[in-house]
Tab-separated table of N, CA and C in Angstrom:
chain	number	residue	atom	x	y	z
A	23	UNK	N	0.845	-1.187	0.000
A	23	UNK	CA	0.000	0.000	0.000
A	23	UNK	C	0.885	1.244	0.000
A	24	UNK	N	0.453	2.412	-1.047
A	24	UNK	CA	1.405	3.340	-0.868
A	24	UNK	C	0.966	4.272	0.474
A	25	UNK	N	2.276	5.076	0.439
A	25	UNK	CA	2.111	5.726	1.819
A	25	UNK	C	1.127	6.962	2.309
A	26	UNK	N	-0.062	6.942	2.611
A	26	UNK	CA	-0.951	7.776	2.909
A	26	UNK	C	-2.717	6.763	3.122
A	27	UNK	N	-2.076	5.710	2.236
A	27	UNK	CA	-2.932	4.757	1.906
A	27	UNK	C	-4.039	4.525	1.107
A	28	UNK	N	-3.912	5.721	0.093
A	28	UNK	CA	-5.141	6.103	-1.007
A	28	UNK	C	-4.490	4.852	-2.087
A	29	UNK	N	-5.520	4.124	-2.532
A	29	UNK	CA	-5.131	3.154	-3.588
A	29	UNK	C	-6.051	3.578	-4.630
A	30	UNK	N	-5.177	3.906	-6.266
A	30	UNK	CA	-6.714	4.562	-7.095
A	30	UNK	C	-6.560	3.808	-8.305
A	31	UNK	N	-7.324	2.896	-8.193
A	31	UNK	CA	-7.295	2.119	-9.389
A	31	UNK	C	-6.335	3.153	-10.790
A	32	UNK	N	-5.543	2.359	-11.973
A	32	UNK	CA	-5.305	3.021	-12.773
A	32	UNK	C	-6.037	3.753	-13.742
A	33	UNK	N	-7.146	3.010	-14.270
A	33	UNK	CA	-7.817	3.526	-15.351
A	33	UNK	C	-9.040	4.421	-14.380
A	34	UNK	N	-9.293	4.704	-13.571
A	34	UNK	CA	-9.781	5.928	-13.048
A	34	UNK	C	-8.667	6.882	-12.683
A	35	UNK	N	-7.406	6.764	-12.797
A	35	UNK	CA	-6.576	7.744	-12.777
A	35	UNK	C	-6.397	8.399	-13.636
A	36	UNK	N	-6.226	7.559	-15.181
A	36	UNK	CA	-5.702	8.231	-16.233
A	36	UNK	C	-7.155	8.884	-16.557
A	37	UNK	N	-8.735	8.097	-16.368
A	37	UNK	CA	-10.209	9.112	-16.917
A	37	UNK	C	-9.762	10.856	-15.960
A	38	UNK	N	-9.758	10.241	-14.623
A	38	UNK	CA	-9.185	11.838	-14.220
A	38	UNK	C	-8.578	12.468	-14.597
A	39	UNK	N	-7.310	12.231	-15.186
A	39	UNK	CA	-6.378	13.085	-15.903
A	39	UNK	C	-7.080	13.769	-17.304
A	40	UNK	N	-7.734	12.551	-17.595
A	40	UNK	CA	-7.952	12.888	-19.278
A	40	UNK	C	-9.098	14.161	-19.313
A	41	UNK	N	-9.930	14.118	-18.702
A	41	UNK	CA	-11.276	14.884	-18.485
A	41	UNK	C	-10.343	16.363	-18.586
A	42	UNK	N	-9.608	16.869	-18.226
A	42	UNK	CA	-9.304	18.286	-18.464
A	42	UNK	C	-8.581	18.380	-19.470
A	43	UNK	N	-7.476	17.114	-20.050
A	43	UNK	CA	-7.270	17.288	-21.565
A	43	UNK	C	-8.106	17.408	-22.296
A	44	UNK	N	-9.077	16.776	-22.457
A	44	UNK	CA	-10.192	16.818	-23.034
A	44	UNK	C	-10.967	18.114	-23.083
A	45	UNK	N	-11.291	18.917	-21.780
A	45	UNK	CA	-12.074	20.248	-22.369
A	45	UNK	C	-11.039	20.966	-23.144
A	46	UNK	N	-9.491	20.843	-22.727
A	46	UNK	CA	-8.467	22.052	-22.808
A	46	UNK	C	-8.599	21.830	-25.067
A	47	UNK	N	-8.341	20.171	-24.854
A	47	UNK	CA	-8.924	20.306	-26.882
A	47	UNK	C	-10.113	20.601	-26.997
A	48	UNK	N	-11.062	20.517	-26.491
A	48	UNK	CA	-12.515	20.891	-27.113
A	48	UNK	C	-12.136	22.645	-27.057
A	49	UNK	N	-12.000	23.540	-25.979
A	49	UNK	CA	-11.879	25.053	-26.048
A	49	UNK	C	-10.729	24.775	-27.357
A	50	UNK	N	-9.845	24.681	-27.416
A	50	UNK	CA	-8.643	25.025	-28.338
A	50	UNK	C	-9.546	24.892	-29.663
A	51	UNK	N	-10.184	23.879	-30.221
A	51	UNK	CA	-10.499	23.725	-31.573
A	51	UNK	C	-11.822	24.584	-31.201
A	52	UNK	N	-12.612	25.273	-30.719
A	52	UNK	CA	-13.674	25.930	-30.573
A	52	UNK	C	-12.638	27.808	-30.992
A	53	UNK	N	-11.694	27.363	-30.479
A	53	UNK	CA	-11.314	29.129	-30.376
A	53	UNK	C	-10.565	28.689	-31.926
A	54	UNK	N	-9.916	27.606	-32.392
A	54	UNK	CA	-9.384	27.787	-33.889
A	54	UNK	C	-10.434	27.717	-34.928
A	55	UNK	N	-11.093	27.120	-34.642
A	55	UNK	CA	-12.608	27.332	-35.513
A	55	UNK	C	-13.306	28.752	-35.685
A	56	UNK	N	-13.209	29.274	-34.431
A	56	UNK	CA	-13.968	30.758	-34.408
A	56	UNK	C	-12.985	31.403	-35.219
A	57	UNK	N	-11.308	31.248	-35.224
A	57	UNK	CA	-10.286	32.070	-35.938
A	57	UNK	C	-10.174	31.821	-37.348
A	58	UNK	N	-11.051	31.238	-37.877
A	58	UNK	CA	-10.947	30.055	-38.996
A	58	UNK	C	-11.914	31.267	-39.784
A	59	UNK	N	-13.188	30.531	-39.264
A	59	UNK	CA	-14.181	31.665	-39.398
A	59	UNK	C	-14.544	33.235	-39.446
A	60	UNK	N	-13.178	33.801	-38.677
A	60	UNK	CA	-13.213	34.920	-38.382
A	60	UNK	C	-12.218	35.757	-39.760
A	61	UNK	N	-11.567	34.592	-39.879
A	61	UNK	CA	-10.142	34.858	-41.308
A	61	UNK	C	-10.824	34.600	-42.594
A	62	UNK	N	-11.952	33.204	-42.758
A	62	UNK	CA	-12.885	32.900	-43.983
A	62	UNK	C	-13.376	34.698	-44.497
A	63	UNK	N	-13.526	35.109	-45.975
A	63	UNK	CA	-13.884	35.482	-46.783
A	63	UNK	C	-15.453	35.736	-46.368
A	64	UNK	N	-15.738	36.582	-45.952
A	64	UNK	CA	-17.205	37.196	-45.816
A	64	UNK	C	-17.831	38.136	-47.021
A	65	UNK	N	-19.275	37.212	-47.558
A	65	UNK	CA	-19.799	37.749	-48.857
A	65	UNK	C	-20.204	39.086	-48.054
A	66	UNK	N	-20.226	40.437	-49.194
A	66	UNK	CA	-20.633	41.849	-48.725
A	66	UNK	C	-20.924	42.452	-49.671
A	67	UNK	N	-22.425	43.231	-49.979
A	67	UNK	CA	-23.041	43.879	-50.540
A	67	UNK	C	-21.828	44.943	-51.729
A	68	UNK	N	-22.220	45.657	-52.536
A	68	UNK	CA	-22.024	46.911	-52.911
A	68	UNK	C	-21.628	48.054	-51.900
A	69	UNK	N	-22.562	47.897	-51.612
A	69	UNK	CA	-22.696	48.962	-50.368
A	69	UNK	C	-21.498	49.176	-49.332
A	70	UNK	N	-21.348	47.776	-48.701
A	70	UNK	CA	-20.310	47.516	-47.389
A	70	UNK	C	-18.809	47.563	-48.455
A	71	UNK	N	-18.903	47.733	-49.323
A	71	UNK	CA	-17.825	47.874	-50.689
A	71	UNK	C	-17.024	49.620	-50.341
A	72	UNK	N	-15.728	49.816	-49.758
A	72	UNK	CA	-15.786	50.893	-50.305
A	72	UNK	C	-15.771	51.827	-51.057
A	73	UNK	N	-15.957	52.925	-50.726
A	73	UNK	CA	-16.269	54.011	-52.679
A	73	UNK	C	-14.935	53.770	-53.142
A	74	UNK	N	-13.974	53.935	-52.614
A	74	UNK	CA	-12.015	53.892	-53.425
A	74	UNK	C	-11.826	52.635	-54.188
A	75	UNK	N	-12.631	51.613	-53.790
A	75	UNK	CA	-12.571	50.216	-53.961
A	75	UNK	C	-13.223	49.898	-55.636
A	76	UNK	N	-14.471	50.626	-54.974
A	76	UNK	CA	-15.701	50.269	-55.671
A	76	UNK	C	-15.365	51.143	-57.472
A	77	UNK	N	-14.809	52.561	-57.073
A	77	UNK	CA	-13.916	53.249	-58.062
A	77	UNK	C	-13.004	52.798	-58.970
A	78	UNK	N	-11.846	52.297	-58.453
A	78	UNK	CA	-10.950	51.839	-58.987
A	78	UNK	C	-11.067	50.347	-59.435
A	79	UNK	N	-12.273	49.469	-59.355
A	79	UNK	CA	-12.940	48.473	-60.025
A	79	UNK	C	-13.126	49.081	-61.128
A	80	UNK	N	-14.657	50.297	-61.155
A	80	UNK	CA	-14.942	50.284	-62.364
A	80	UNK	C	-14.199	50.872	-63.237
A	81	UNK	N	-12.750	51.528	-63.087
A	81	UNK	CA	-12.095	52.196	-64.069
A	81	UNK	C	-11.335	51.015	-64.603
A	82	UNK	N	-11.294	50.139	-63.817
A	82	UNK	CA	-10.111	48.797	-64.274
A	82	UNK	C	-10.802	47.761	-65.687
A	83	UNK	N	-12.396	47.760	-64.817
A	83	UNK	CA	-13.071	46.584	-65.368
A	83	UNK	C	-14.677	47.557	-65.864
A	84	UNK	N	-14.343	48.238	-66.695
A	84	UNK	CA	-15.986	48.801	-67.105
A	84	UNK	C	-16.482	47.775	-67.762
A	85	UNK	N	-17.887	47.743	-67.348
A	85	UNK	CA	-18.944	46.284	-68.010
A	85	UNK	C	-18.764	45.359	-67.536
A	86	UNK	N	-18.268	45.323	-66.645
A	86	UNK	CA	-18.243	44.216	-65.547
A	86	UNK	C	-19.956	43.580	-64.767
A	87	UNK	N	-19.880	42.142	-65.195
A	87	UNK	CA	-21.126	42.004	-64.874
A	87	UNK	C	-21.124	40.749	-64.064
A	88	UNK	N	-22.437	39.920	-63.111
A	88	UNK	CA	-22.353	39.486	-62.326
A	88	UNK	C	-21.418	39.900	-61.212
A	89	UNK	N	-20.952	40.852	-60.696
A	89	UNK	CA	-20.045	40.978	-59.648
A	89	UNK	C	-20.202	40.329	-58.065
A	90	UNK	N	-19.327	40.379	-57.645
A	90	UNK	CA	-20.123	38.966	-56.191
A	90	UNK	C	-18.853	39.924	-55.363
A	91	UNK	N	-19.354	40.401	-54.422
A	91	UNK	CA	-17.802	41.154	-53.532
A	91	UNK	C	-17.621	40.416	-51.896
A	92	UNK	N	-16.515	40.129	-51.713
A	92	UNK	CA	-15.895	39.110	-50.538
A	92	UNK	C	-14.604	40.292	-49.865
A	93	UNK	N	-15.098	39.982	-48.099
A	93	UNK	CA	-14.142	40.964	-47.777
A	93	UNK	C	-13.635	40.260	-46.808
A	94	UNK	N	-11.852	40.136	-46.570
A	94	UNK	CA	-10.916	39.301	-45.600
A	94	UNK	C	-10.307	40.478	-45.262
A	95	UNK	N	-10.200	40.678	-43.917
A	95	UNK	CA	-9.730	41.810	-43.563
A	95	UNK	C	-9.887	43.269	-43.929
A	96	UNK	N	-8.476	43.383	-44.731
A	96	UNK	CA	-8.720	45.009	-45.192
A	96	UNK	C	-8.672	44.400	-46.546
A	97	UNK	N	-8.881	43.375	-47.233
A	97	UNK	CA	-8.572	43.022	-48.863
A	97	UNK	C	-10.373	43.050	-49.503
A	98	UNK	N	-10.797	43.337	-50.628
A	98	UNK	CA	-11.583	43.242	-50.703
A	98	UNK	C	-11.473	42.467	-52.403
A	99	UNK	N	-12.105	41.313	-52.623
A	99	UNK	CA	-11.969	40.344	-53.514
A	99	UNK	C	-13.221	40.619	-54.374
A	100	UNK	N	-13.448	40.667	-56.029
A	100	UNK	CA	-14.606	40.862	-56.675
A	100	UNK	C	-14.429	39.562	-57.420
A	101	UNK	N	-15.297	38.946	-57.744
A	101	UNK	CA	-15.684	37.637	-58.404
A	101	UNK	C	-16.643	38.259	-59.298
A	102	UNK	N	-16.136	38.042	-60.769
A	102	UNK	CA	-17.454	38.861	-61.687
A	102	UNK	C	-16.683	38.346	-63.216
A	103	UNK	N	-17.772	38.440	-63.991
A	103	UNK	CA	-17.306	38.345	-65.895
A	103	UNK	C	-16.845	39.551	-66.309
A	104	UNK	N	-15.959	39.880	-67.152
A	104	UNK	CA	-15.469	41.064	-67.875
A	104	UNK	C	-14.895	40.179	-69.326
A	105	UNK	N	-15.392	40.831	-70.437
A	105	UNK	CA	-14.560	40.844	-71.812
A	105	UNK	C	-14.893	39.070	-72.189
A	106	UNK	N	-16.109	38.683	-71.866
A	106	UNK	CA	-16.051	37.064	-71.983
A	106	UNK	C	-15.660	36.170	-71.269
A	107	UNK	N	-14.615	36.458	-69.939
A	107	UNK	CA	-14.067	35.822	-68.671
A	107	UNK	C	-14.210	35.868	-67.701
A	108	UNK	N	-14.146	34.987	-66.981
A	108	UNK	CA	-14.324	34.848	-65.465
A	108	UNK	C	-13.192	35.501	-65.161
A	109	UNK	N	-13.296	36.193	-63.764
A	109	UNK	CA	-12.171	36.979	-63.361
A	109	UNK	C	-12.272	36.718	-61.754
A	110	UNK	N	-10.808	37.370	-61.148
A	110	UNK	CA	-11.458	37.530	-59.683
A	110	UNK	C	-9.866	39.178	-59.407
A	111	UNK	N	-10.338	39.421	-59.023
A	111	UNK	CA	-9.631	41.265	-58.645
A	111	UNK	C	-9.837	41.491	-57.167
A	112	UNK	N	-7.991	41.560	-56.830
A	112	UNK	CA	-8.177	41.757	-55.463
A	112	UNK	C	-7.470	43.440	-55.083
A	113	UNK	N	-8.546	44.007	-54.190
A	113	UNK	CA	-8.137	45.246	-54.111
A	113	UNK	C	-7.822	45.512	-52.284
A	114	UNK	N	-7.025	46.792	-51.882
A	114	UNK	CA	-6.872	46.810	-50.888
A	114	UNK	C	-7.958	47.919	-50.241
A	115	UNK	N	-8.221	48.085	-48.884
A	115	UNK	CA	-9.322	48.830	-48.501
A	115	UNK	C	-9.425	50.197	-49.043
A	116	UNK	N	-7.611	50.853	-49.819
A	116	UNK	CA	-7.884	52.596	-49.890
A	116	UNK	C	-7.323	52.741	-51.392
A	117	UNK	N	-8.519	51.577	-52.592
A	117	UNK	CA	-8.920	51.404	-53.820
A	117	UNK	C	-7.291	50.774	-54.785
A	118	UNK	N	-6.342	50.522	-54.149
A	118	UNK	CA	-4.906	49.664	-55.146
A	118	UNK	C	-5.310	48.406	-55.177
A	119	UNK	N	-5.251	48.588	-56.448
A	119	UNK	CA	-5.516	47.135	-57.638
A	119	UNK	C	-4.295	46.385	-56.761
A	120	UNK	N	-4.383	44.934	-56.390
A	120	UNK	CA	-3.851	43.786	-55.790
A	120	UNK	C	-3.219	43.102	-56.643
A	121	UNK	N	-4.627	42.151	-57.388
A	121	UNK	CA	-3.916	41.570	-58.605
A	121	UNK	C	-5.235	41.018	-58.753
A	122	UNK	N	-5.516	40.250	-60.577
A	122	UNK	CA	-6.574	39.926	-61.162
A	122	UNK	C	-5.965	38.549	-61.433
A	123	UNK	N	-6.891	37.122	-61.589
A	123	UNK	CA	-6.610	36.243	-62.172
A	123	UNK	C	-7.888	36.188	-63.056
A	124	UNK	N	-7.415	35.393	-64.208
A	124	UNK	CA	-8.603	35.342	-65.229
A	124	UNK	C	-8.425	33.751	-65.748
A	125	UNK	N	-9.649	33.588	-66.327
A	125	UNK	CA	-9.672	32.063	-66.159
A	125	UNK	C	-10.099	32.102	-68.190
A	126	UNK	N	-8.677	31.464	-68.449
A	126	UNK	CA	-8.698	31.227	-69.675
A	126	UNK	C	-8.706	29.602	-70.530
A	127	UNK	N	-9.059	30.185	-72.007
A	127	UNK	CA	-8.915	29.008	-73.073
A	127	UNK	C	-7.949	29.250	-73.769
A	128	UNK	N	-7.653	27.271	-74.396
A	128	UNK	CA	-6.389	27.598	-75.434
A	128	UNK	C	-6.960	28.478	-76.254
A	129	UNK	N	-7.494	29.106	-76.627
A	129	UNK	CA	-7.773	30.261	-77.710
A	129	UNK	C	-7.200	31.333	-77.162
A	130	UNK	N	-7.047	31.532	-76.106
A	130	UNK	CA	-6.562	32.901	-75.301
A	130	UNK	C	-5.301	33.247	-75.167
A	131	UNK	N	-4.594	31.749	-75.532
A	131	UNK	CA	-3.460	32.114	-74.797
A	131	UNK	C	-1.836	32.171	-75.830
A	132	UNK	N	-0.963	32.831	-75.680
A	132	UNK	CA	0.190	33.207	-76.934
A	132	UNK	C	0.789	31.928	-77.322
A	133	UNK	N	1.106	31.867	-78.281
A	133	UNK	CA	1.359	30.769	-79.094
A	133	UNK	C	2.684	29.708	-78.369
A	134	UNK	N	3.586	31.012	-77.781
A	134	UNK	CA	4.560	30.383	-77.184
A	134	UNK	C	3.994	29.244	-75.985
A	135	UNK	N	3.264	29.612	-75.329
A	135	UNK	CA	2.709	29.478	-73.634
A	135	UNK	C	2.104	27.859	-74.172
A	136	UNK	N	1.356	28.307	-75.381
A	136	UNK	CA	0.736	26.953	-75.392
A	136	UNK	C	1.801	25.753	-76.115
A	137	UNK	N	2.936	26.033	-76.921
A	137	UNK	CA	4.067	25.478	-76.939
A	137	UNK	C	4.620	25.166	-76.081
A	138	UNK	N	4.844	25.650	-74.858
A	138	UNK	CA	5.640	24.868	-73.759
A	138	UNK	C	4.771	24.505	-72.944
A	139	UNK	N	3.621	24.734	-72.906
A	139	UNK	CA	2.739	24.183	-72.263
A	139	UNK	C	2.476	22.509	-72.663
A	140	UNK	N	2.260	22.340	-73.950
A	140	UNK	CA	2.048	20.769	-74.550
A	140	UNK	C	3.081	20.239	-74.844
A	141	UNK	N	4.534	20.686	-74.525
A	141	UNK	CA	6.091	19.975	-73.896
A	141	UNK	C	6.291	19.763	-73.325
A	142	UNK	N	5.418	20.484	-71.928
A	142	UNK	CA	6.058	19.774	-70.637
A	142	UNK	C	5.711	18.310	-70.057
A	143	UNK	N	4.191	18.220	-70.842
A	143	UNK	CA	3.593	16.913	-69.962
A	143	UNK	C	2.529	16.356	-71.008
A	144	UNK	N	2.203	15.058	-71.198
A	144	UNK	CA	1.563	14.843	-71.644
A	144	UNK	C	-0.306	14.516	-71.310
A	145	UNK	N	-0.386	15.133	-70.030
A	145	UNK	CA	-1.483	14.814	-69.130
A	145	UNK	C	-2.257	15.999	-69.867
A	146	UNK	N	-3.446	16.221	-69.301
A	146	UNK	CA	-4.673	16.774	-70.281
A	146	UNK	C	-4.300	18.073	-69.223
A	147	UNK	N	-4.315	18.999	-70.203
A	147	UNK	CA	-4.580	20.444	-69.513
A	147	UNK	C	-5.858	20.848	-69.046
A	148	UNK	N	-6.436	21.045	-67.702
A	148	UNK	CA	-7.286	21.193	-67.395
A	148	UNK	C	-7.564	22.722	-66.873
A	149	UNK	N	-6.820	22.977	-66.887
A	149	UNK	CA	-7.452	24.623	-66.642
A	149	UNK	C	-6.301	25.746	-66.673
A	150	UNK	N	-6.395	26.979	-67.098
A	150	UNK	CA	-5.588	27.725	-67.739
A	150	UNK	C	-5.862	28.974	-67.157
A	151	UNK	N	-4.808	29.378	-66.455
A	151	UNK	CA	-5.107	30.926	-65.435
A	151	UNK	C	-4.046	31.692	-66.322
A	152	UNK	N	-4.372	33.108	-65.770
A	152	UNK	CA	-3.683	34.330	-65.886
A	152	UNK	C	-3.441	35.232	-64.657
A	153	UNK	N	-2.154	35.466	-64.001
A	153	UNK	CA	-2.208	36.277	-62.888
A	153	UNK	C	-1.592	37.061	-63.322
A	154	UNK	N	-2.067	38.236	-63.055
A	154	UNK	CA	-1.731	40.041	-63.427
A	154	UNK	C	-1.388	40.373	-62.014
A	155	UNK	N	-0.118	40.727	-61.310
A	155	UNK	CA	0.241	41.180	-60.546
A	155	UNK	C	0.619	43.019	-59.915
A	156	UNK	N	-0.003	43.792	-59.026
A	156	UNK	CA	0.622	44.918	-58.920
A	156	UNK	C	2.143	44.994	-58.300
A	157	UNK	N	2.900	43.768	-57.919
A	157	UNK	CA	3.376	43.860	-56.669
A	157	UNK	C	4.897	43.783	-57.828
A	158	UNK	N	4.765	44.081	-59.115
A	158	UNK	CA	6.225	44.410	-59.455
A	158	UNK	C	6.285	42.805	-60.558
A	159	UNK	N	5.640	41.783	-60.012
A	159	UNK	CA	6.059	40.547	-60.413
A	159	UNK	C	5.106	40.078	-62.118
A	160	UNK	N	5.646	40.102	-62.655
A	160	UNK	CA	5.372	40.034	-64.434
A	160	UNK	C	4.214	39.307	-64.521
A	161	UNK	N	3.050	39.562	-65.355
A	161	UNK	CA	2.492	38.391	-65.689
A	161	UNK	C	3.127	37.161	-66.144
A	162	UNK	N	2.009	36.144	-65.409
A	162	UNK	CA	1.801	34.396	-65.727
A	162	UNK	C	0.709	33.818	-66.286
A	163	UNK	N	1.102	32.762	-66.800
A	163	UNK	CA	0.403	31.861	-66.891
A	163	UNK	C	0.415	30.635	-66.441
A	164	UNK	N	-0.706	29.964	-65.214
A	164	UNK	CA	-0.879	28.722	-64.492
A	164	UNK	C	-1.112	27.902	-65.772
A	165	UNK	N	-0.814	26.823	-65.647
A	165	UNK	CA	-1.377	25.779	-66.174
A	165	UNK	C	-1.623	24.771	-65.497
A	166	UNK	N	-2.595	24.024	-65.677
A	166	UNK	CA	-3.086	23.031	-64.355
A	166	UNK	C	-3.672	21.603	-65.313
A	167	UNK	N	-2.531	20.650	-65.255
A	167	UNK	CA	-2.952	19.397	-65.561
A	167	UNK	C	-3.114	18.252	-64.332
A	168	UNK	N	-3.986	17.473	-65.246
A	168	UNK	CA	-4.674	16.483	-64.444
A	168	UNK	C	-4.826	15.695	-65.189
A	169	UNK	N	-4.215	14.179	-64.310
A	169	UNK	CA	-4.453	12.816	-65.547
A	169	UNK	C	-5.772	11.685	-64.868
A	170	UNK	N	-6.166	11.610	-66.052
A	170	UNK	CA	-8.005	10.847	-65.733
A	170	UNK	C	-7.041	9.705	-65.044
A	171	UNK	N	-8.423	9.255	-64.013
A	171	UNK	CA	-8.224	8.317	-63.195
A	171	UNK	C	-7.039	8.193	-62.272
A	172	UNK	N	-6.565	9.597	-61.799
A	172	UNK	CA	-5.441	10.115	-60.698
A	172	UNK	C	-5.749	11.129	-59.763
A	173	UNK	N	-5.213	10.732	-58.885
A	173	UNK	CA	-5.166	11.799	-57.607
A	173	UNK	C	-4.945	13.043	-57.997
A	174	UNK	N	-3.467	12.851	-58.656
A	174	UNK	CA	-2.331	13.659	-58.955
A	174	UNK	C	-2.950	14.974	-59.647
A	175	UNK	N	-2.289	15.937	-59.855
A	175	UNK	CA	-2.566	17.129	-60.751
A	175	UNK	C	-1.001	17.697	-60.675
A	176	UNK	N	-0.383	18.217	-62.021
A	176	UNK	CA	0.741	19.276	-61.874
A	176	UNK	C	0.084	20.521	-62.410
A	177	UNK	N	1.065	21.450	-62.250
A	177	UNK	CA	0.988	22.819	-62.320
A	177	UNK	C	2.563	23.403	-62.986
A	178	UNK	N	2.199	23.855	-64.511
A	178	UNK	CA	3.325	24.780	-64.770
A	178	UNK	C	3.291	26.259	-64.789
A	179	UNK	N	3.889	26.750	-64.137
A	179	UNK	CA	3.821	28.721	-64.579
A	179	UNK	C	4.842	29.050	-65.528
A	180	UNK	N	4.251	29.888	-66.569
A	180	UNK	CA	4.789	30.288	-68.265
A	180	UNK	C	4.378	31.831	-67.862
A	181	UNK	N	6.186	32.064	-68.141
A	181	UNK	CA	5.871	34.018	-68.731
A	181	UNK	C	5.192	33.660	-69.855
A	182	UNK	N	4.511	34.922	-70.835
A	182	UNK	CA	4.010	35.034	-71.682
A	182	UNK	C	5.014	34.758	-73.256
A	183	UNK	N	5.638	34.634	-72.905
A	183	UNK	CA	7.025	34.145	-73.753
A	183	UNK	C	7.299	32.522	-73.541
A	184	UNK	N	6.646	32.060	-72.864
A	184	UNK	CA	6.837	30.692	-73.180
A	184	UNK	C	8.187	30.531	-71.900
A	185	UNK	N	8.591	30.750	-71.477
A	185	UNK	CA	9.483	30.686	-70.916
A	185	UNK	C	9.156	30.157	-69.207
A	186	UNK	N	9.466	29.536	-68.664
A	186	UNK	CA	9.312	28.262	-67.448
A	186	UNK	C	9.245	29.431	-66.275
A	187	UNK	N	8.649	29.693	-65.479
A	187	UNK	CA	8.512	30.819	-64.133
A	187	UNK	C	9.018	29.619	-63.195
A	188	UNK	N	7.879	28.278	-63.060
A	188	UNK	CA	8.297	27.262	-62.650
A	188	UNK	C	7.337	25.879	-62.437
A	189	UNK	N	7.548	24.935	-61.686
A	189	UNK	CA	6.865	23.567	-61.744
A	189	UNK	C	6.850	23.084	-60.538
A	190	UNK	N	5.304	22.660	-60.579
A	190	UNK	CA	4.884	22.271	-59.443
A	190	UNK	C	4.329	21.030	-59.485
């Protein structure tokens, strides 16, 4: 008998122990969930749009239609068609263009891009981006293959010159 003379079975020792691990993960994933949620992309009117924002959209993208506006922080994201394409334009709260991706076809794209594009891989090209950057960094082009009946997907980025940005 140990000395005091409390004998506690084991597996009611370790349920005791466990019971406060247990709330300490239930609060933890309750407060990363709320931070999850709190960081997720919130849909927002026109309105909750600001005017600098809402400005420097329409000078970028006149005739812009379907527009859908999403706000993460101070970034404010537009999801909308322009010129025949799906687009998405990310702006900052005091109206600077972020950057636009546009969601293209082989018809869209320079002769080079689609040359090194159907060299690198022989898997089916499944979808074809454009990122327009403010931040100094050149336009790209994603390319996103995927082979039927695979997990897998690669990804090449092409300057507009055909030339390798890189591989993923």
């Amino acid at each position: 008998m140990p000395p005091g003379g409390l004998v506690i079975p084991q597996k009611h020792l370790f349920a005791t122990l466990r019971k406060p691990v247990d709330s300490m993960k239930k609060m933890l994933l309750l407060t990363l969930l709320s931070l999850l949620l709190l960081l997720a992309g919130c849909t927002i009117g026109i309105k909750q749009t600001p005017k600098a924002v809402r400005q420097a959209f329409d000078a970028l993208f006149p005739g812009a239609t379907h527009v859908e506006w999403e706000s993460v922080l101070s970034t404010y994201k537009a999801e909308f068609y322009h010129d025949g394409h799906e687009k998405e334009a990310q702006f900052d709260k005091d109206g600077s263009w972020r950057r636009t991706k546009t969601e293209l076809t082989f018809l869209d794209i320079p002769a080079p891009v689609m040359k090194a594009a159907q060299e690198y891989c022989d898997w089916e090209i499944d979808d074809i981006l454009l990122f327009e950057q403010a931040d100094g960094v050149p336009a790209y082009y994603q390319i996103e293959y995927d082979r039927e009946q695979s997990d897998r997907e690669k990804q090449l980025l092409l300057f507009p010159d055909g030339s390798v940005f890189t591989r993923l």
